[in-house]
C-alpha positions as a Python dict, from the first residue, in 0.01 Angstrom:
ca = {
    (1, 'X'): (0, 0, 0),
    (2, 'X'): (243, -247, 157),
    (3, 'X'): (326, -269, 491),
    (4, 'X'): (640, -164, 569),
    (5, 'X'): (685, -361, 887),
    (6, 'X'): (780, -704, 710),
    (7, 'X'): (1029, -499, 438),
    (8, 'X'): (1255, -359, 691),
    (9, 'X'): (1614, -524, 725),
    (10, 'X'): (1618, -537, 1086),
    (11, 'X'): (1381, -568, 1366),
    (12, 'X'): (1210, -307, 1510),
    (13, 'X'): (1334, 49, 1380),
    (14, 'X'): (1237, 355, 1526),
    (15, 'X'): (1037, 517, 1210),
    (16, 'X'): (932, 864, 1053),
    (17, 'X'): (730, 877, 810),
    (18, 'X'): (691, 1184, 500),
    (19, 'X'): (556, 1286, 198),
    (20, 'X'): (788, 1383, -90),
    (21, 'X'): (711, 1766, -144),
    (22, 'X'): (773, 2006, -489),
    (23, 'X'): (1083, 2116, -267),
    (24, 'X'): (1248, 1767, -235),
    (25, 'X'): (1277, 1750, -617),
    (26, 'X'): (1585, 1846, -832),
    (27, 'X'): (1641, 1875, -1166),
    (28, 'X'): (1658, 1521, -1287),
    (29, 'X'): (1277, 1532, -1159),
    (30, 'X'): (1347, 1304, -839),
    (31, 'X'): (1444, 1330, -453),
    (32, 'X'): (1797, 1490, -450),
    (33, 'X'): (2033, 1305, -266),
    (34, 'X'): (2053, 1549, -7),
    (35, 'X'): (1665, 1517, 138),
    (36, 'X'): (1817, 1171, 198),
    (37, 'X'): (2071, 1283, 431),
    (38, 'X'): (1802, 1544, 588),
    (39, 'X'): (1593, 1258, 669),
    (40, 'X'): (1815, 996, 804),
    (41, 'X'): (1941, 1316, 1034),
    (42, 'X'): (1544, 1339, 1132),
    (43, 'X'): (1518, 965, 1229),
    (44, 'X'): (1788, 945, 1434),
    (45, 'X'): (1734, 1317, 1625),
    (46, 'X'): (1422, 1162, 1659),
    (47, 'X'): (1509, 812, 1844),
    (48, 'X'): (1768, 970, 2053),
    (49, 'X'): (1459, 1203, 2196),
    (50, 'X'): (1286, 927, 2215),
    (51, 'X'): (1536, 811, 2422),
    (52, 'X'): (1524, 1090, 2639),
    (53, 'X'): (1865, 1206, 2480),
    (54, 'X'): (1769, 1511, 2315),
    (55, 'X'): (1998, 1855, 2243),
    (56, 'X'): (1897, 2056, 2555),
    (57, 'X'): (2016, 1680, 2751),
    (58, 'X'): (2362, 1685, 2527),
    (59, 'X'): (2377, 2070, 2609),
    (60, 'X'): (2319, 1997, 3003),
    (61, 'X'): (2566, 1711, 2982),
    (62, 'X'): (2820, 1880, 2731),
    (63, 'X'): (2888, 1596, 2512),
    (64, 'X'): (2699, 1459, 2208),
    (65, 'X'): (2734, 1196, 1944),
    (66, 'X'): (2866, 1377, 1661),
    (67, 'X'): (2899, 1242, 1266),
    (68, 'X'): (3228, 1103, 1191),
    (69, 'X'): (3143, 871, 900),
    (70, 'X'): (2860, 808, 686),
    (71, 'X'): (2748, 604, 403),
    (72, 'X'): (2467, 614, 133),
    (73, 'X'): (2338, 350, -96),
    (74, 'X'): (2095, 527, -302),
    (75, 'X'): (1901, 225, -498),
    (76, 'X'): (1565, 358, -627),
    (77, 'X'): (1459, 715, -697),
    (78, 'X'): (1168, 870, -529),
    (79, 'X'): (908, 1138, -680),
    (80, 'X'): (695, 1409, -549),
    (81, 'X'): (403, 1300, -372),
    (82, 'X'): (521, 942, -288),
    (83, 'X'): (510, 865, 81),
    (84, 'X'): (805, 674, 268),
    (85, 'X'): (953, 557, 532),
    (86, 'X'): (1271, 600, 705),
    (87, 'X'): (1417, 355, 975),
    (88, 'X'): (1695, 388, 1201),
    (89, 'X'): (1870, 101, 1462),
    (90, 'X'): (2205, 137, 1652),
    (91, 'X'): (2368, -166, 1551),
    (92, 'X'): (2701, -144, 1766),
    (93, 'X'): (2895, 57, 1969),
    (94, 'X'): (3176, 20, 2276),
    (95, 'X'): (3023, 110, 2541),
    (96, 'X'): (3282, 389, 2577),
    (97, 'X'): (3334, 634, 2262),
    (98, 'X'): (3183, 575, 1937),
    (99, 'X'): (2858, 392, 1828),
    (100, 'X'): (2693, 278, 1447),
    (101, 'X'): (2326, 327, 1325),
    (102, 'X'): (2177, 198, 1011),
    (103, 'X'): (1893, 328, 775),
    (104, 'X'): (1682, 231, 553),
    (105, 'X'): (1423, 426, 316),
    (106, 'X'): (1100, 244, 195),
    (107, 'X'): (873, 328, -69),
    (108, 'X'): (530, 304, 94),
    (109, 'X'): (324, 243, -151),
    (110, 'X'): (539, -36, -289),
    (111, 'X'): (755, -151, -55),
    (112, 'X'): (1070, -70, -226),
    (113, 'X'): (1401, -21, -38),
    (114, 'X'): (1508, 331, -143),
    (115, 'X'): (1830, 381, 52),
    (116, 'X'): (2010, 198, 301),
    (117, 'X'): (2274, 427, 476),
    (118, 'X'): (2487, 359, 772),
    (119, 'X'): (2638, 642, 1021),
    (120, 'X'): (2968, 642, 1264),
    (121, 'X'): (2933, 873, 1576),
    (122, 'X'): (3160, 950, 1817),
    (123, 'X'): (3130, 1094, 2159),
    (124, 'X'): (3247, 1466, 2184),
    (125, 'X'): (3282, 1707, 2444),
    (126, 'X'): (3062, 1988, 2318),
    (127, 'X'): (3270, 2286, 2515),
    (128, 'X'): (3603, 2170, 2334),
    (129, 'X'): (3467, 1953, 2023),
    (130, 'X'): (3679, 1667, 2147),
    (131, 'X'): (3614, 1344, 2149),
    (132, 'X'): (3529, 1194, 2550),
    (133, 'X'): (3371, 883, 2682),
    (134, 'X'): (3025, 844, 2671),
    (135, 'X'): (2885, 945, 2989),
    (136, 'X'): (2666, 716, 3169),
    (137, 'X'): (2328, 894, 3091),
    (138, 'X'): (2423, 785, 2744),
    (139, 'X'): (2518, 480, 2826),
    (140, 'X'): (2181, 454, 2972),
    (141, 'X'): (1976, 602, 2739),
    (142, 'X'): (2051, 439, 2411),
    (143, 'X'): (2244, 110, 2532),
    (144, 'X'): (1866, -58, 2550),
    (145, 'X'): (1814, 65, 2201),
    (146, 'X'): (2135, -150, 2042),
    (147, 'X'): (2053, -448, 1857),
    (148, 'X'): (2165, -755, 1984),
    (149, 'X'): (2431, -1025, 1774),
    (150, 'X'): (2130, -1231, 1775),
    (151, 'X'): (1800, -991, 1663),
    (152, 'X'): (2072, -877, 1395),
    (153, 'X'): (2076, -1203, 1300),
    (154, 'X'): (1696, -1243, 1317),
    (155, 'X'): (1651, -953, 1015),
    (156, 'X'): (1896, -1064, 801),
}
């Protein structure tokens, strides 16, 4: 078992943790792409509850950081029954609209990098589905959470 702590690409991801199941498997015999998706969704609902930004908050405050780009490296297959990993960081954003998080997908039991993923999320008005400025309970909530210039740096 490796730990995954040193294998990560940045510093100090907010993590889940799962077990391949039966379901998770396709017909090539291996995680289908989509369970990667589902679980870089999980990680980052997770951190933004974490961050005390969760969808009853988004509801109260009618906006929310909604999908507008993502990305997917898929580099190793997974199987049924192997545990992993999943990291998420926000990386960047403006302070006023739109902000980036990263994944990454190890392999517990040998460290391997699975996936690494990236997301774009802008700030909508849920009412309307438009986009709006981040309001300042976001602002508060996951600016502590972005990774400096210089910890990106450090996990590079």
């Amino acid at each position: 078992m490796t730990d995954p702590g040193q294998l990560w690409d940045h510093p100090n991801p907010h993590i889940l943790r799962t077990r391949v199941t039966a379901r998770d498997i396709d017909g090539l015999n291996h995680t289908n792409n989509a369970v990667y998706v589902k679980w870089c969704e999980q990680v980052a609902w997770s951190h933004s509850v974490a961050l005390g930004l969760d969808l009853q908050r988004y509801r109260q405050l009618d906006r929310a950081m909604a999908i507008t780009h993502s990305e997917y490296h898929y580099l190793q297959a997974s199987r049924e029954g192997e545990e992993v990993t999943i990291g998420t960081w926000i990386m960047d954003w403006d302070r006023k609209l739109s902000m980036t998080r990263r994944f990454q997908v190890i392999r517990v039991d040998d460290g391997a990098t699975l996936l690494r993923a990236s997301m774009r999320f802008t700030c909508i008005e849920l009412s309307t589905g438009k986009p709006r400025r981040l309001p300042r309970e976001f602002i508060a909530g996951y600016g502590p959470a972005v990774l400096s210039e210089q910890s990106q740096m450090a996990g590079k």
